[in-house]
XYZ file of C-alpha atoms in Angstrom:
673
model
C -0.871 -13.989 127.986
C -1.203 -14.757 131.709
C 0.249 -11.827 133.848
C 2.649 -12.844 136.898
C 1.948 -12.582 140.285
C 4.725 -11.009 142.569
C 3.332 -12.180 145.714
C 6.962 -14.485 145.425
C 8.861 -11.250 145.350
C 7.640 -10.851 148.953
C 5.001 -7.871 147.988
C 2.947 -8.756 150.923
C 1.782 -11.580 152.653
C -2.047 -12.585 153.054
C -3.798 -11.418 156.347
C -7.548 -11.457 156.203
C -8.785 -7.949 154.880
C -9.692 -5.760 158.138
C -13.153 -5.156 157.295
C -15.137 -5.311 154.405
C -15.919 -2.460 151.996
C -17.677 -1.097 149.532
C -16.756 0.006 145.778
C -19.175 1.542 143.061
C -20.806 -1.068 140.694
C -18.466 -0.097 137.956
C -15.554 -0.622 139.754
C -16.696 -3.641 142.055
C -17.591 -5.787 138.746
C -13.672 -5.673 137.785
C -12.796 -7.160 141.524
C -11.249 -10.246 142.053
C -12.634 -10.475 145.745
C -11.094 -14.090 145.932
C -7.814 -12.836 145.996
C -6.592 -10.797 148.949
C -5.389 -7.406 147.558
C -2.191 -7.793 149.779
C -1.111 -10.607 148.355
C -1.626 -9.715 144.429
C -3.346 -6.149 144.304
C -3.664 -6.683 140.255
C -5.412 -9.776 140.134
C -7.464 -8.274 142.981
C -8.359 -5.129 141.242
C -8.612 -6.929 137.807
C -9.342 -10.538 138.003
C -13.495 -10.138 137.408
C -12.699 -8.496 134.247
C -10.198 -10.555 133.799
C -12.383 -13.738 133.953
C -15.043 -12.080 131.402
C -12.861 -10.467 128.722
C -10.887 -12.257 125.898
C -8.972 -11.082 123.198
C -10.784 -10.382 119.883
C -9.401 -11.619 116.650
C -8.434 -8.387 115.262
C -6.569 -7.184 118.580
C -3.412 -8.210 120.009
C -4.117 -6.681 123.337
C -7.345 -6.059 125.051
C -7.187 -3.035 127.813
C -9.846 -1.898 130.114
C -9.349 1.774 130.491
C -7.682 2.404 127.210
C -10.257 0.479 125.169
C -13.052 1.829 126.465
C -11.484 5.243 125.935
C -10.502 4.897 122.789
C -13.589 3.614 121.780
C -15.806 6.500 122.667
C -13.186 8.695 121.343
C -13.395 7.146 117.691
C -17.228 7.058 118.187
C -16.936 10.867 118.420
C -15.070 11.320 115.582
C -16.632 9.128 113.154
C -19.561 11.435 114.195
C -17.905 14.357 113.537
C -16.499 13.360 110.271
C -17.601 10.175 108.515
C -20.502 12.523 106.808
C -18.414 15.932 105.722
C -16.381 15.246 102.526
C -15.924 19.033 102.184
C -13.582 19.329 105.435
C -9.943 17.994 105.704
C -10.528 15.528 107.922
C -13.930 14.671 106.152
C -11.942 14.038 102.538
C -8.943 12.356 104.089
C -11.693 9.994 105.459
C -13.753 9.593 102.843
C -10.638 8.722 100.520
C -9.230 5.795 102.630
C -12.706 4.284 103.121
C -12.913 4.243 99.089
C -11.202 0.877 98.706
C -12.598 0.714 94.958
C -10.816 3.425 94.069
C -7.795 2.232 95.851
C -8.207 -1.386 94.430
C -8.399 -0.148 90.817
C -4.973 2.285 91.218
C -2.973 -1.021 93.090
C 0.588 0.206 92.973
C 0.720 2.863 89.664
C 0.853 5.797 92.681
C 4.229 4.246 93.441
C 5.673 3.462 89.575
C 7.372 6.557 89.031
C 9.848 6.262 92.328
C 10.274 2.830 91.770
C 11.597 4.018 88.308
C 13.636 6.273 89.419
C 15.407 3.572 91.852
C 15.864 1.331 89.037
C 17.499 3.839 86.426
C 20.140 4.966 89.151
C 23.437 4.256 87.869
C 26.065 4.901 90.657
C 25.078 4.975 94.174
C 25.585 8.630 94.425
C 22.610 9.043 92.181
C 20.946 6.311 94.118
C 21.259 8.385 97.803
C 19.726 11.488 95.675
C 16.851 9.518 94.893
C 16.558 8.344 98.339
C 16.953 11.833 99.367
C 13.751 12.610 97.078
C 11.688 9.961 98.458
C 12.432 10.586 102.007
C 10.724 14.330 101.013
C 7.550 12.313 101.648
C 8.601 10.288 104.421
C 10.159 7.205 103.458
C 13.390 7.215 104.968
C 16.498 5.083 103.950
C 19.547 4.647 106.619
C 19.414 8.314 107.654
C 16.665 10.637 108.895
C 17.044 14.380 108.815
C 14.957 16.068 111.188
C 14.678 20.355 112.972
C 15.214 19.686 116.687
C 16.476 22.704 119.427
C 20.573 21.932 120.513
C 20.480 20.714 124.054
C 22.327 23.404 124.872
C 19.963 26.109 123.328
C 16.469 24.872 123.485
C 14.831 27.847 122.379
C 16.130 27.311 118.642
C 15.911 24.515 115.810
C 18.829 22.976 114.548
C 19.036 20.187 111.608
C 19.866 16.714 113.729
C 21.131 13.893 111.555
C 20.169 10.468 112.786
C 19.324 7.010 111.249
C 16.525 6.086 109.683
C 13.794 3.509 111.762
C 14.382 0.079 110.474
C 11.682 -2.544 110.022
C 12.908 -4.420 113.309
C 13.807 -2.813 116.674
C 17.187 -3.664 116.866
C 16.779 -5.433 120.180
C 15.209 -7.986 118.090
C 18.633 -8.767 116.728
C 19.589 -9.238 120.377
C 16.710 -12.399 120.830
C 17.888 -15.233 118.208
C 15.120 -17.273 119.447
C 12.358 -14.872 118.674
C 14.658 -13.221 115.509
C 14.463 -16.793 113.797
C 10.838 -16.934 114.063
C 10.142 -13.482 112.548
C 13.113 -12.961 109.893
C 11.553 -15.776 107.706
C 8.534 -13.499 107.802
C 10.094 -10.258 107.265
C 11.689 -11.976 104.095
C 8.543 -13.443 102.970
C 6.827 -9.422 103.259
C 9.344 -7.725 101.685
C 9.177 -10.273 98.721
C 5.245 -9.853 98.797
C 5.206 -6.164 98.358
C 8.143 -6.012 95.953
C 6.143 -8.524 93.785
C 3.015 -6.515 94.431
C 4.481 -3.379 92.652
C 6.162 -5.635 89.897
C 9.834 -4.395 91.491
C 11.857 -5.925 89.122
C 15.946 -5.527 88.333
C 17.817 -6.152 85.009
C 20.363 -8.778 85.021
C 20.683 -9.053 88.738
C 22.691 -11.381 90.756
C 19.470 -11.630 93.274
C 17.187 -14.433 93.262
C 15.140 -13.479 96.075
C 14.744 -9.599 97.032
C 13.255 -10.783 100.324
C 16.566 -12.201 101.443
C 18.342 -9.034 100.117
C 16.283 -6.826 102.010
C 16.830 -9.239 105.377
C 20.436 -9.001 104.334
C 20.758 -5.250 104.550
C 18.588 -5.081 107.561
C 20.876 -7.208 109.583
C 23.672 -5.429 108.225
C 21.978 -2.115 109.355
C 21.294 -3.187 112.662
C 24.677 -3.792 113.715
C 25.460 -0.265 112.865
C 23.478 0.251 115.792
C 26.175 -1.005 118.361
C 28.345 2.078 117.014
C 26.073 4.292 118.325
C 23.672 4.609 121.405
C 21.287 6.894 119.443
C 20.813 8.855 122.817
C 23.289 12.107 122.939
C 21.903 12.428 127.407
C 22.948 9.137 127.541
C 26.533 9.548 126.360
C 26.952 12.930 127.077
C 28.247 13.825 123.777
C 26.814 14.646 120.084
C 29.155 16.299 117.309
C 27.779 19.480 115.749
C 29.730 19.886 112.011
C 29.309 22.260 108.953
C 26.242 21.311 107.024
C 29.188 21.215 103.990
C 31.489 19.273 106.090
C 29.283 16.568 106.766
C 28.290 16.559 103.426
C 31.924 15.593 102.651
C 32.675 13.428 105.236
C 29.799 11.401 104.766
C 28.897 11.809 100.688
C 26.564 8.993 100.698
C 24.580 9.041 103.642
C 24.571 12.492 104.312
C 26.262 14.550 101.415
C 24.069 13.019 98.395
C 20.468 12.045 100.491
C 20.544 15.911 102.042
C 20.820 16.924 98.175
C 18.383 14.832 97.082
C 15.903 15.829 99.718
C 17.130 19.692 98.407
C 17.346 20.977 101.855
C 19.662 23.828 101.065
C 17.193 25.218 98.214
C 14.272 24.560 100.386
C 15.340 25.631 103.920
C 15.530 29.549 104.232
C 18.028 29.377 107.282
C 19.968 26.841 106.232
C 23.429 27.135 104.424
C 26.872 25.114 103.655
C 27.625 26.763 106.848
C 25.258 26.182 109.038
C 25.641 23.802 112.219
C 24.054 20.343 111.795
C 24.318 18.085 114.699
C 25.264 14.490 114.291
C 24.366 11.970 117.306
C 27.231 9.555 116.288
C 30.701 9.722 114.224
C 31.094 5.979 114.715
C 27.430 5.096 113.128
C 27.816 7.516 110.288
C 31.533 6.546 109.362
C 30.109 2.607 109.664
C 26.902 3.466 107.494
C 28.810 5.042 104.994
C 31.480 2.053 104.838
C 28.395 -0.312 104.856
C 27.174 1.810 101.709
C 30.128 1.925 99.763
C 30.264 -1.912 100.327
C 27.075 -3.024 99.893
C 25.874 -3.642 95.716
C 24.043 -1.032 93.864
C 21.500 -3.991 93.215
C 21.486 -4.330 96.801
C 21.182 -1.475 97.952
C 18.063 -0.464 95.056
C 16.462 -3.556 96.608
C 16.420 -2.056 99.986
C 15.653 1.509 99.221
C 12.610 0.221 97.352
C 11.468 -1.863 99.836
C 11.649 1.328 102.565
C 9.593 3.134 99.987
C 7.134 0.745 99.366
C 6.889 -0.057 102.917
C 6.168 3.417 103.832
C 3.094 3.360 101.902
C 1.591 -0.087 101.816
C -1.118 0.632 104.201
C -2.256 3.750 102.009
C -2.519 1.210 98.822
C -4.854 -1.302 98.065
C -6.454 -4.536 99.637
C -3.412 -6.548 98.383
C -0.608 -4.412 100.374
C -3.011 -3.781 103.330
C -3.526 -7.245 104.071
C 0.058 -8.120 103.565
C 1.586 -5.087 105.929
C -1.366 -6.514 108.589
C -0.148 -9.618 108.204
C 3.394 -9.226 108.845
C 3.302 -6.168 111.572
C 0.019 -7.157 113.457
C -0.420 -10.518 112.848
C 3.993 -12.200 112.826
C 4.601 -9.388 115.382
C 1.598 -8.611 117.455
C -0.361 -11.858 117.189
C -3.333 -10.738 115.875
C -5.410 -12.870 114.116
C -7.529 -10.773 112.020
C -7.736 -7.278 110.557
C -9.135 -3.675 112.038
C -12.290 -2.883 110.419
C -11.742 -0.524 107.426
C -13.237 2.125 109.308
C -11.162 2.023 112.655
C -7.934 1.784 110.248
C -9.706 4.967 108.313
C -10.007 7.340 111.661
C -6.354 6.309 112.783
C -5.088 7.192 109.674
C -6.993 10.758 110.100
C -5.502 10.944 113.520
C -1.883 10.396 112.361
C -1.852 12.123 109.334
C -4.042 15.585 110.449
C -3.513 14.781 114.258
C -4.536 19.159 114.960
C -7.720 19.296 112.587
C -8.839 15.323 113.833
C -8.319 16.276 117.490
C -10.385 19.684 116.777
C -13.321 17.852 115.586
C -13.145 15.481 118.390
C -13.001 18.252 120.806
C -15.336 19.857 119.210
C -18.478 17.431 119.445
C -17.339 16.694 123.152
C -20.363 18.531 124.909
C -18.997 18.092 128.161
C -15.201 19.669 127.218
C -15.218 22.471 128.966
C -16.318 21.218 132.428
C -13.655 18.349 131.920
C -10.958 20.615 130.975
C -11.892 22.821 134.219
C -12.097 19.654 136.683
C -9.134 18.033 135.349
C -6.879 21.793 135.838
C -7.920 22.109 139.045
C -7.035 18.261 139.898
C -3.666 19.129 137.993
C -2.942 22.148 140.232
C -3.300 20.353 143.351
C -0.734 17.436 142.147
C 1.543 20.009 141.501
C 1.286 21.436 144.748
C 1.816 18.225 146.091
C 4.814 17.524 144.196
C 6.160 20.591 145.790
C 5.496 19.857 149.040
C 7.194 16.387 148.198
C 10.372 18.173 146.842
C 10.646 20.446 149.971
C 10.153 17.498 152.261
C 12.429 14.924 151.120
C 15.551 14.117 153.347
C 18.041 12.970 150.354
C 17.700 16.498 148.456
C 20.438 18.838 149.288
C 19.285 22.488 149.433
C 20.846 23.547 146.390
C 19.207 20.925 144.356
C 15.797 21.025 146.008
C 16.122 24.654 144.717
C 16.751 23.967 141.401
C 14.083 21.104 141.638
C 11.265 23.353 142.723
C 12.348 26.066 140.368
C 11.790 23.490 137.448
C 8.086 22.493 138.718
C 7.391 26.047 139.088
C 8.261 26.821 135.088
C 6.337 23.472 134.190
C 4.405 24.298 131.168
C 1.061 22.729 131.057
C -0.998 22.312 128.246
C -4.548 20.504 128.473
C -7.609 19.725 126.299
C -6.238 20.689 122.416
C -3.547 22.924 121.339
C -4.932 26.569 119.944
C -6.033 27.471 116.563
C -2.308 28.149 115.281
C -1.142 24.793 115.112
C -4.712 24.218 112.878
C -3.918 26.788 110.534
C -0.671 25.292 110.559
C -1.472 22.204 109.733
C -3.781 23.328 106.614
C -1.000 25.322 104.862
C -0.677 24.028 101.800
C -3.724 22.188 101.923
C -6.539 24.281 100.741
C -8.568 21.225 99.364
C -8.517 17.420 99.964
C -9.695 14.957 97.217
C -12.534 12.209 98.884
C -11.891 9.972 96.097
C -8.097 9.585 95.855
C -6.318 8.457 98.711
C -2.864 8.323 97.757
C -2.668 11.719 96.272
C -3.913 13.029 99.830
C -1.556 11.328 101.955
C 1.397 12.167 99.377
C 0.102 15.691 99.407
C 0.060 15.629 103.227
C 3.798 14.298 103.700
C 4.608 16.996 101.139
C 3.397 19.840 103.532
C 4.797 18.048 106.145
C 7.980 17.992 104.010
C 8.008 22.049 103.637
C 6.836 22.678 107.508
C 9.735 20.700 108.349
C 12.334 22.978 105.859
C 10.628 26.205 107.418
C 11.813 25.110 111.161
C 15.214 24.469 110.686
C 16.931 27.562 112.042
C 13.714 28.754 113.135
C 12.524 29.655 116.951
C 11.331 26.638 118.724
C 7.477 26.440 118.830
C 6.554 25.959 122.336
C 2.492 25.924 121.375
C 3.262 22.784 119.192
C 1.846 19.821 120.203
C 3.689 16.528 119.495
C 0.605 14.500 119.526
C -2.994 14.626 118.663
C -5.821 15.881 121.391
C -7.546 12.893 119.758
C -5.053 10.348 121.960
C -5.363 8.305 124.968
C -2.107 9.111 126.077
C -0.245 12.129 127.751
C 3.527 13.313 127.878
C 6.146 15.126 129.262
C 9.186 16.839 127.340
C 12.205 17.577 128.948
C 14.004 19.531 125.892
C 10.869 22.429 126.476
C 10.045 21.213 130.286
C 6.385 20.471 129.225
C 3.585 18.615 129.686
C 0.435 18.048 127.383
C -2.964 16.095 128.532
C -4.753 15.839 125.259
C -8.271 15.659 125.672
C -8.703 11.840 124.750
C -7.623 10.821 127.662
C -10.330 12.710 129.266
C -12.735 9.954 128.776
C -14.166 7.496 130.996
C -13.419 5.319 132.953
C -9.386 7.680 133.117
C -11.686 10.802 133.887
C -15.639 12.415 134.609
C -16.092 15.255 136.301
C -18.754 13.379 138.133
C -16.904 11.477 139.535
C -15.538 10.682 143.410
C -12.453 12.669 143.967
C -10.757 8.928 144.909
C -11.560 8.436 141.258
C -10.113 10.974 139.395
C -6.877 10.812 141.333
C -6.538 7.288 141.290
C -6.588 6.967 137.535
C -5.643 10.054 135.855
C -4.149 12.137 138.436
C -1.698 9.556 138.693
C -1.228 9.744 135.265
C -0.312 13.259 135.772
C 1.737 12.807 138.676
C 3.445 10.489 136.342
C 4.155 12.588 133.514
C 5.238 15.530 136.486
C 7.732 13.262 138.036
C 8.978 12.099 134.330
C 10.946 15.799 134.527
C 12.759 14.317 137.389
C 13.300 10.935 136.239
C 16.598 9.856 134.737
C 16.178 11.599 131.596
C 14.226 14.621 132.536
C 16.991 15.327 135.472
C 19.493 15.993 132.486
C 17.788 18.995 132.029
C 17.000 22.377 133.419
C 13.662 24.591 133.700
C 14.268 25.971 130.487
C 14.723 22.610 128.690
C 18.477 22.626 128.167
C 20.832 20.111 128.815
C 22.416 21.038 132.007
C 23.922 19.272 135.312
C 22.001 21.176 137.538
C 22.084 18.585 140.543
C 25.307 18.432 143.187
C 27.396 14.864 143.518
C 25.995 14.621 146.666
C 22.393 14.345 145.276
C 23.200 12.516 141.984
C 24.894 9.847 144.392
C 21.835 9.665 146.310
C 19.518 9.352 143.503
C 21.477 7.007 141.927
C 21.449 4.525 144.978
C 17.826 4.660 145.021
C 16.840 4.311 141.258
C 19.171 0.735 141.413
C 16.564 -0.203 144.464
C 13.945 0.029 141.382
C 16.288 -1.683 139.075
C 17.131 -4.279 141.731
C 13.229 -5.045 142.801
C 11.841 -4.350 138.841
C 14.356 -7.076 137.748
C 13.140 -9.573 140.026
C 9.396 -9.586 138.236
C 8.145 -11.517 135.254
C 5.629 -12.744 133.462
C 4.505 -15.853 132.228
C 3.111 -17.392 128.956
C -0.453 -18.510 128.619
C 0.729 -22.304 129.706
C 1.989 -21.006 132.945
C 5.721 -21.407 131.918
C 7.871 -18.171 133.004
C 8.378 -16.374 129.756
C 10.312 -13.465 130.726
C 11.641 -11.256 133.192
C 11.428 -7.862 133.730
C 14.428 -5.059 132.421
C 14.732 -3.088 135.384
C 17.315 -0.699 133.860
C 15.426 -0.115 130.545
C 11.834 0.266 132.025
C 13.483 2.408 135.416
C 12.465 5.866 133.969
C 8.991 4.776 133.888
C 9.291 3.166 137.137
C 10.617 6.196 138.800
C 7.291 7.807 137.145
C 4.825 5.353 138.251
C 6.098 5.125 141.814
C 6.244 8.813 142.364
C 3.326 9.687 140.410
C 0.936 7.260 142.710
C 2.624 8.951 145.360
C 1.906 12.591 144.680
C -1.266 12.088 143.365
C -2.495 10.073 146.375
C -1.393 12.795 148.924
C -3.015 15.465 146.341
C -6.086 13.092 146.774
C -5.599 13.426 150.698
C -5.094 17.049 150.769
C -8.837 17.462 148.857
C -10.489 15.051 150.880
C -9.236 16.783 154.117
C -10.332 20.179 152.766
C -13.840 19.297 151.505
C -16.560 18.175 153.833
C -18.622 16.420 151.162
C -15.680 13.219 150.534
C -15.287 12.652 154.194
C -11.907 10.664 155.880
C -13.082 7.038 155.284
C -10.203 4.860 154.489
C -12.988 3.082 152.034
C -12.034 5.919 149.947
C -8.216 5.880 150.168
C -8.857 2.059 148.803
C -11.092 3.145 145.924
C -8.038 5.520 144.634
C -5.793 2.820 144.757
C -8.502 0.500 143.148
C -9.319 2.555 140.586
C -5.143 3.133 139.891
C -5.125 -0.659 139.384
C -7.914 -0.358 137.025
C -6.143 1.629 134.790
C -3.531 -1.182 134.079
C -6.114 -4.571 133.721
C -5.441 -5.972 130.492
C -4.674 -8.928 128.504
C -2.237 -9.211 125.573
C -1.155 -12.137 123.268
C 2.413 -13.790 123.995
C 3.481 -11.906 120.344
C 2.254 -8.708 121.805
C 4.172 -9.599 125.300
C 7.546 -11.009 123.155
C 7.229 -7.277 121.201
C 6.428 -5.126 124.402
C 9.685 -6.412 126.077
C 11.585 -6.345 123.460
C 10.719 -2.474 122.354
C 8.883 -1.219 125.130
C 10.298 1.118 128.100
C 7.092 0.790 130.329
C 6.670 -3.074 132.177
C 3.294 -5.110 131.683
C 0.761 -3.743 133.767
C 0.673 -6.091 136.424
C 4.438 -5.736 137.509
C 3.541 -1.689 137.106
C 0.450 -1.687 139.495
C 2.112 -4.416 142.373
C 5.951 -3.087 141.913
C 3.814 0.663 143.008
C 1.993 -0.924 145.606
C 4.790 -2.865 146.810
C 6.860 0.506 147.827
C 3.555 2.315 148.840
C 2.609 2.763 152.526
C -0.510 4.501 152.002
C -1.786 1.458 150.171
C 0.006 -1.151 152.779
C -2.400 0.938 155.641
C -5.500 1.016 153.237
C -5.744 -2.073 152.581
C -4.157 -2.900 156.300
C -0.837 -5.103 154.938
C 0.988 -4.977 158.306
C 3.438 -7.371 156.587
C 4.265 -4.650 154.136
C 7.918 -4.641 153.925
C 9.945 -1.697 155.345
C 12.163 -1.577 152.607
C 10.632 -0.066 150.219
C 12.187 1.400 147.178
C 11.137 5.156 146.779
C 12.495 8.313 144.848
C 10.041 11.033 144.622
C-alpha cells in the first residue's frame, strides 16, 4: 500500500530548508532527506524506513513503532511463561503449543454443542440452546453484557445489543469489495461446518455456506434500523426484564433463558431494568427470526459457534480461519508462527495475568513508570492552560471542562493485584495439555464474572485491556485514561531519550487520549462519566464549526494503491473523533515539551529539538500495508491512515511551520483544542 502525499491539498509549499539539522542516528536512519518536510512531512520522516522495509508474508501491515514495541513485549512474555507450565499463563501457553493434542481431538470438543443445535425441535428451543452456548462466548443475534447506565456511571445494568457479525456492516455498503469477500465467506463457512461433520437430516439446503451468507446479509440489513450508539442518537430504552422477554420472546426471552441469567446473576430479577439500544433493531430481529426457517437458523447458530472456537482447535480449523480472516480480508500470505499466535491467545484470554508476567520481567518498569507519569502531569497542565486560554469557550463550559480534566482518573503500567485475583476466580489450575478445555474453563469463569457484575457497583479499577498491550485508551463512562506498560516500550518511550523524543512520541499519544475526553463522544459525558449536556448552546455551535473544518479537510485526503491509482478517500466524518484527538494531542504535547525545555537548562532551547519533537511524532506512524488491509481499515477503522494522521496534524500546527521554516503554511488552520 503506497501512502498518498497531501501536498496537493495545500499543505505547504516546498521552500529550501532554512538550515541543516541533526537528529539522533536511530531517528535519522528513517528519514528521507530528498523530500522537503514542508511538502510531505510523513514521507520526509518515514521515507528512509519505507524504502528499506517490505511487508513480510505473514503480515498485512508493517509498522516501525508498533512492531518494535510488540516484538519487544512478546519476547519478554515468552521469557516469562514459555518454561513455566505450572502458572495459569504458562499452562495455557503450553497447551496452545501442543498441536499434537489439539489435532488428535479435532472437532470433538464441539460435538455436544452441535448435537444440541441439530436436535432442537422449535425456534424457542433453538434460541435457548444458542443462549446456553453464548455462556462460553458464542453470541448469536443478541449480545448481553453489564455496563453502567448512561445517567448513572456508578452501577451496572444489563445491556442488550446486537451480536457482532462475521463482516462489518459497512462491507455491505461497498458492493465492489463485498463481491470479492462474500464468496470467500461462503467457502469459509462451508469449510468449518464440514470439518465438524455438521449435518441436518432431510434439509432443503445443499450448501451450508450459502445459507450462512444469506442469513448474514439479512442480519446486516437489521443494522440499518439501529445506529447502535445511544450517544449519537440520544436515546436508548429501558424495560423490565420480564417485559423485554415478552416483547422479544426469541431474540431476548429464550436466549436469556438459555444463558440462565436469572439463575446466575444474584442482583437480576424479572423486575430489573434492562437497556435495549434500539427497539427497531429488536423488532426487526424478532421478525426475521420468525421468518427464517428452523434449519437456516440452525446452520447459522452452528457456524457462529464453530467460528468462535476455530482458532482453538486443530490445524485444519486454524488454517481455514487464517485463510479467510488474515488472507482474504487482510491480504496476509502466510500464518504467523504458532509461538506468536499462542502468546496472543494468552494475552487475550488472561489479560491481567499476562500483563503481570510481562511487567514482572521488565527490569526498567519503575523508572519507566515514574518518567511517564511526570511527563503526563506536564501534559495535563498544558491542557489545563489550553482550556483556560481558548477564546471560543464561554466561561460556564470552560469551568466544566477544567473540572472534568481535574477529576480525570489516570491508570498506568498495570492494574492492581485485585484484578489478578478477580481473573483467577474459578481457575485454580489449567491443564498444560488440554487447550480447548482451558479455553472453555476461562470463558465459563468470564461468564460467571459477567453475571455477578449485573446490578453491582462499577469497578473503576478494572482495566479494559492487558498491561501487555501496545495501546492506550480513554473511557468516557468513567472519565479514565489507561496507559499499559506495553506502550512504554521502545521506540514509543525510553526514559533515556531526550524530552523532544519522549514528548513527541508517547507524549502525543497521551495528549491524544486526554483530548478524547473533549471530542465528539467525550464532550457528551461529564466529570463523573454520566451522560450529561454540560456544554452551553453557544459553545456547542462553536465546537461544531471547528469540527466541520476538520471533516472537510480530512475528506479531501486519499490513499493510493501500489500502482499509484487513487484507491479510497478519507472519511472525514467517520474519523472526526480521532482527528480531533490527533490535532489536540500534538498541540498540548508540544506545549508541554516547550514548558519542560524552558524549565530545564539541560535541554536548551534550540530549533533542532523542536524538529526532533515533530519527527518523533511522525515516526510513530511509519508503516505500509497491503491493499486488502487498507480497504478493511477504511471500512472498519475510525482512525485515518498513518500518513494522513501525520500530515493532517502538521498542516494545522503553527509550531510545526515555525520549526521547519515553512513560510507558506496556511493561515486558515483547523483547530479545535
